PDB file of C-alpha atoms in Angstrom:
ATOM      1  CA  MET A   1      17.295 -14.801 128.297  1.00 47.00           C
ATOM      2  CA  GLY A   2      18.354 -14.559 124.635  1.00 46.00           C
ATOM      3  CA  VAL A   3      19.458 -11.579 122.628  1.00 43.00           C
ATOM      4  CA  PHE A   4      17.642 -10.704 119.409  1.00 42.00           C
ATOM      5  CA  VAL A   5      20.047  -9.468 116.732  1.00 39.00           C
ATOM      6  CA  GLN A   6      18.886  -8.082 113.417  1.00 40.00           C
ATOM      7  CA  GLN A   7      21.462  -7.262 110.790  1.00 40.00           C
ATOM      8  CA  VAL A   8      21.073  -3.943 109.041  1.00 41.00           C
ATOM      9  CA  PRO A   9      22.371  -3.980 105.468  1.00 42.00           C
ATOM     10  CA  SER A  10      24.824  -1.293 104.440  1.00 40.00           C
ATOM     11  CA  ARG A  11      22.928  -0.469 101.216  1.00 42.00           C
ATOM     12  CA  VAL A  12      19.245  -0.855 100.560  1.00 41.00           C
ATOM     13  CA  LEU A  13      18.277  -2.044  97.085  1.00 37.00           C
ATOM     14  CA  ASN A  14      14.608  -1.688  96.292  1.00 39.00           C
ATOM     15  CA  THR A  15      14.263  -2.076  92.556  1.00 39.00           C
ATOM     16  CA  ALA A  16      10.493  -2.460  92.764  1.00 37.00           C
ATOM     17  CA  GLU A  17      10.208   1.246  93.593  1.00 41.00           C
ATOM     18  CA  SER A  18      13.294   2.646  91.915  1.00 45.00           C
ATOM     19  CA  ASN A  19      15.473   1.974  88.934  1.00 49.00           C
ATOM     20  CA  HIS A  20      18.550   1.397  91.101  1.00 54.00           C
ATOM     21  CA  VAL A  21      20.603  -1.623  90.124  1.00 73.00           C
ATOM     22  CA  PRO A  22      24.111  -2.469  91.385  1.00 72.00           C
ATOM     23  CA  LYS A  23      26.858  -0.826  89.351  1.00 75.00           C
ATOM     24  CA  HIS A  24      28.352  -4.086  88.119  1.00 75.00           C
ATOM     25  CA  ILE A  25      24.959  -5.157  86.715  1.00 81.00           C
ATOM     26  CA  ARG A  26      23.766  -1.827  85.311  1.00 82.00           C
ATOM     27  CA  GLY A  27      25.745  -1.971  82.043  1.00 85.00           C
ATOM     28  CA  VAL A  28      24.693  -5.545  81.274  1.00 87.00           C
ATOM     29  CA  LEU A  29      21.070  -4.730  82.073  1.00 88.00           C
ATOM     30  CA  GLU A  30      21.032  -1.646  79.829  1.00 89.00           C
ATOM     31  CA  GLU A  31      22.588  -3.631  76.976  1.00 91.00           C
ATOM     32  CA  PHE A  32      20.085  -6.449  77.523  1.00 91.00           C
ATOM     33  CA  LEU A  33      17.120  -4.054  77.469  1.00 92.00           C
ATOM     34  CA  ARG A  34      18.418  -2.308  74.350  1.00 94.00           C
ATOM     35  CA  ARG A  35      18.876  -5.574  72.497  1.00 94.00           C
ATOM     36  CA  TYR A  36      15.583  -6.950  73.794  1.00 93.00           C
ATOM     37  CA  SER A  37      13.698  -3.963  72.367  1.00 93.00           C
ATOM     38  CA  GLU A  38      15.634  -4.413  69.109  1.00 95.00           C
ATOM     39  CA  LEU A  39      14.555  -8.062  69.074  1.00 94.00           C
ATOM     40  CA  GLN A  40      10.921  -7.058  69.520  1.00 94.00           C
ATOM     41  CA  ARG A  41      11.148  -4.602  66.602  1.00 96.00           C
ATOM     42  CA  VAL A  42      12.819  -7.202  64.363  1.00 96.00           C
ATOM     43  CA  ARG A  43      10.219  -9.820  65.265  1.00 95.00           C
ATOM     44  CA  HIS A  44       7.391  -7.422  64.357  1.00 96.00           C
ATOM     45  CA  ARG A  45       9.113  -6.769  61.044  1.00 96.00           C
ATOM     46  CA  GLU A  46       9.531 -10.510  60.524  1.00 96.00           C
ATOM     47  CA  VAL A  47       5.808 -11.117  61.078  1.00 96.00           C
ATOM     48  CA  ALA A  48       4.943  -8.312  58.647  1.00 96.00           C
ATOM     49  CA  CYS A  49       7.233  -9.819  55.990  1.00 95.00           C
ATOM     50  CA  LEU A  50       5.738 -13.263  56.564  1.00 96.00           C
ATOM     51  CA  MET A  51       2.234 -11.875  56.110  1.00 96.00           C
ATOM     52  CA  ALA A  52       3.331 -10.193  52.865  1.00 95.00           C
ATOM     53  CA  VAL A  53       4.835 -13.474  51.596  1.00 96.00           C
ATOM     54  CA  ILE A  54       1.635 -15.350  52.421  1.00 96.00           C
ATOM     55  CA  SER A  55      -0.513 -12.664  50.791  1.00 94.00           C
ATOM     56  CA  PHE A  56       1.522 -12.558  47.563  1.00 93.00           C
ATOM     57  CA  GLY A  57       1.623 -16.359  47.424  1.00 91.00           C
ATOM     58  CA  PHE A  58      -2.126 -16.632  47.940  1.00 92.00           C
ATOM     59  CA  LEU A  59      -2.871 -13.926  45.359  1.00 89.00           C
ATOM     60  CA  SER A  60      -0.579 -15.479  42.747  1.00 87.00           C
ATOM     61  CA  LEU A  61      -2.216 -18.880  43.231  1.00 85.00           C
ATOM     62  CA  TRP A  62      -5.696 -17.359  43.242  1.00 84.00           C
ATOM     63  CA  GLY A  63      -4.960 -15.411  40.045  1.00 78.00           C
ATOM     64  CA  MET A  64      -4.270 -18.655  38.156  1.00 76.00           C
ATOM     65  CA  LEU A  65      -7.837 -19.803  38.738  1.00 76.00           C
ATOM     66  CA  PHE A  66      -9.250 -17.181  36.372  1.00 71.00           C
ATOM     67  CA  PRO A  67      -7.715 -17.653  32.903  1.00 71.00           C
ATOM     68  CA  LYS A  68     -10.658 -15.870  31.195  1.00 75.00           C
ATOM     69  CA  TYR A  69      -8.405 -13.117  29.869  1.00 73.00           C
ATOM     70  CA  PRO A  70      -5.069 -14.828  29.124  1.00 76.00           C
ATOM     71  CA  ALA A  71      -3.032 -11.672  28.346  1.00 77.00           C
ATOM     72  CA  ILE A  72      -4.070  -9.822  31.508  1.00 77.00           C
ATOM     73  CA  SER A  73      -3.904 -12.972  33.597  1.00 79.00           C
ATOM     74  CA  PHE A  74      -0.355 -13.710  32.406  1.00 83.00           C
ATOM     75  CA  TRP A  75       0.936 -10.221  33.291  1.00 85.00           C
ATOM     76  CA  LEU A  76      -0.920 -10.083  36.576  1.00 85.00           C
ATOM     77  CA  ASN A  77       0.362 -13.507  37.623  1.00 86.00           C
ATOM     78  CA  SER A  78       3.885 -12.587  36.537  1.00 88.00           C
ATOM     79  CA  LEU A  79       3.811  -9.413  38.655  1.00 91.00           C
ATOM     80  CA  LEU A  80       2.389 -11.282  41.628  1.00 90.00           C
ATOM     81  CA  LEU A  81       5.036 -14.004  41.277  1.00 91.00           C
ATOM     82  CA  VAL A  82       7.820 -11.401  41.147  1.00 94.00           C
ATOM     83  CA  GLY A  83       6.306  -9.725  44.231  1.00 94.00           C
ATOM     84  CA  PHE A  84       6.189 -13.099  45.965  1.00 94.00           C
ATOM     85  CA  ILE A  85       9.847 -13.801  45.198  1.00 95.00           C
ATOM     86  CA  LEU A  86      10.981 -10.337  46.315  1.00 96.00           C
ATOM     87  CA  THR A  87       9.060 -10.515  49.592  1.00 96.00           C
ATOM     88  CA  LEU A  88      10.345 -14.047  50.192  1.00 96.00           C
ATOM     89  CA  VAL A  89      13.940 -12.854  49.760  1.00 97.00           C
ATOM     90  CA  GLN A  90      13.260  -9.951  52.130  1.00 97.00           C
ATOM     91  CA  TYR A  91      11.684 -12.338  54.656  1.00 97.00           C
ATOM     92  CA  VAL A  92      14.749 -14.608  54.587  1.00 97.00           C
ATOM     93  CA  LYS A  93      17.021 -11.605  55.256  1.00 97.00           C
ATOM     94  CA  VAL A  94      14.867 -10.384  58.137  1.00 96.00           C
ATOM     95  CA  ARG A  95      14.674 -13.928  59.548  1.00 96.00           C
ATOM     96  CA  ARG A  96      18.471 -14.181  59.532  1.00 97.00           C
ATOM     97  CA  VAL A  97      18.781 -10.838  61.362  1.00 96.00           C
ATOM     98  CA  SER A  98      16.119 -11.943  63.844  1.00 95.00           C
ATOM     99  CA  GLN A  99      18.023 -15.132  64.659  1.00 96.00           C
ATOM    100  CA  HIS A 100      21.259 -13.189  65.118  1.00 96.00           C
ATOM    101  CA  VAL A 101      19.651 -10.669  67.480  1.00 95.00           C
ATOM    102  CA  TYR A 102      17.931 -13.479  69.399  1.00 94.00           C
ATOM    103  CA  ILE A 103      21.279 -15.183  70.017  1.00 94.00           C
ATOM    104  CA  ASN A 104      22.694 -11.934  71.429  1.00 93.00           C
ATOM    105  CA  VAL A 105      19.667 -11.446  73.695  1.00 93.00           C
ATOM    106  CA  HIS A 106      19.795 -15.088  74.790  1.00 93.00           C
ATOM    107  CA  ILE A 107      23.467 -14.774  75.804  1.00 92.00           C
ATOM    108  CA  LEU A 108      22.816 -11.577  77.792  1.00 91.00           C
ATOM    109  CA  TYR A 109      19.754 -13.158  79.412  1.00 91.00           C
ATOM    110  CA  HIS A 110      21.768 -16.120  80.666  1.00 90.00           C
ATOM    111  CA  HIS A 111      24.529 -13.786  81.817  1.00 89.00           C
ATOM    112  CA  LEU A 112      21.982 -11.903  83.942  1.00 88.00           C
ATOM    113  CA  LEU A 113      20.539 -15.188  85.224  1.00 87.00           C
ATOM    114  CA  GLY A 114      24.024 -16.216  86.317  1.00 86.00           C
ATOM    115  CA  LYS A 115      24.498 -12.889  88.095  1.00 82.00           C
ATOM    116  CA  LEU A 116      21.168 -13.374  89.879  1.00 80.00           C
ATOM    117  CA  GLU A 117      22.171 -16.837  91.056  1.00 79.00           C
ATOM    118  CA  VAL A 118      25.772 -16.131  92.043  1.00 78.00           C
ATOM    119  CA  GLY A 119      26.397 -12.533  92.932  1.00 70.00           C
ATOM    120  CA  PHE A 120      23.711  -9.958  92.296  1.00 70.00           C
ATOM    121  CA  CYS A 121      24.394  -7.615  95.186  1.00 74.00           C
ATOM    122  CA  GLU A 122      27.209  -6.879  97.611  1.00 71.00           C
ATOM    123  CA  HIS A 123      25.407  -7.666 100.865  1.00 71.00           C
ATOM    124  CA  GLU A 124      27.178  -9.819 103.406  1.00 71.00           C
ATOM    125  CA  SER A 125      23.993 -11.419 104.719  1.00 74.00           C
ATOM    126  CA  PRO A 126      21.234 -13.213 102.806  1.00 74.00           C
ATOM    127  CA  CYS A 127      18.903 -10.725 101.169  1.00 76.00           C
ATOM    128  CA  GLN A 128      16.000 -10.494  98.753  1.00 78.00           C
ATOM    129  CA  CYS A 129      17.677  -8.236  96.191  1.00 78.00           C
ATOM    130  CA  ALA A 130      17.619 -10.811  93.400  1.00 79.00           C
ATOM    131  CA  GLU A 131      13.955 -11.639  94.012  1.00 82.00           C
ATOM    132  CA  ILE A 132      13.021  -7.943  94.069  1.00 82.00           C
ATOM    133  CA  PHE A 133      14.896  -7.492  90.782  1.00 83.00           C
ATOM    134  CA  ARG A 134      13.027 -10.422  89.214  1.00 84.00           C
ATOM    135  CA  LYS A 135       9.687  -8.928  90.276  1.00 86.00           C
ATOM    136  CA  TYR A 136      10.730  -5.502  89.014  1.00 83.00           C
ATOM    137  CA  MET A 137      11.693  -6.850  85.583  1.00 85.00           C
ATOM    138  CA  TRP A 138       8.420  -8.779  85.325  1.00 86.00           C
ATOM    139  CA  ASN A 139       6.250  -5.851  86.420  1.00 86.00           C
ATOM    140  CA  ARG A 140       8.085  -3.154  84.454  1.00 86.00           C
ATOM    141  CA  TYR A 141       9.136  -4.918  81.227  1.00 86.00           C
ATOM    142  CA  GLY A 142       7.237  -8.226  81.208  1.00 87.00           C
ATOM    143  CA  ILE A 143      10.511 -10.185  81.129  1.00 87.00           C
ATOM    144  CA  SER A 144      10.631 -13.245  83.364  1.00 86.00           C
ATOM    145  CA  PHE A 145      13.844 -14.191  85.116  1.00 84.00           C
ATOM    146  CA  TYR A 146      12.182 -17.122  86.887  1.00 83.00           C
ATOM    147  CA  GLY A 147      12.874 -19.695  84.148  1.00 76.00           C
ATOM    148  CA  ASN A 148      15.758 -20.577  81.880  1.00 74.00           C
ATOM    149  CA  SER A 149      14.494 -19.020  78.641  1.00 72.00           C
ATOM    150  CA  ILE A 150      12.990 -15.764  77.484  1.00 73.00           C
TER     151      ILE A 150
END
């Protein structure tokens, strides 16, 4: 007759129901979430700037098709061209910031992936803490930790 032994873990980690994350991961996760939300804001701003650049470019090209009134057309096209240049410069600045923030988020993402693979929790026996954390992040924030990129 055999003996059935079930190990009872010393700490229960159920991140699907609570916001509890191991202490050595909590700071990295908070920094990741802060920078991830910053990345989302910067990307929205980048798309808005790109739409403004496209709009000014289209309007300046469209304005050249109607040279019926040369004095008005010249000033209108000049203003639209200046607007196009200014929005293009702003778009380049926002794009540079977006790339910088993405690099920071990418580094933190891979740091968390490494923690999930190597040492997420402090249990002695095999557990499902990392898988529960992955599900929690997907359900709560829509961030997948199943692949190698965001």
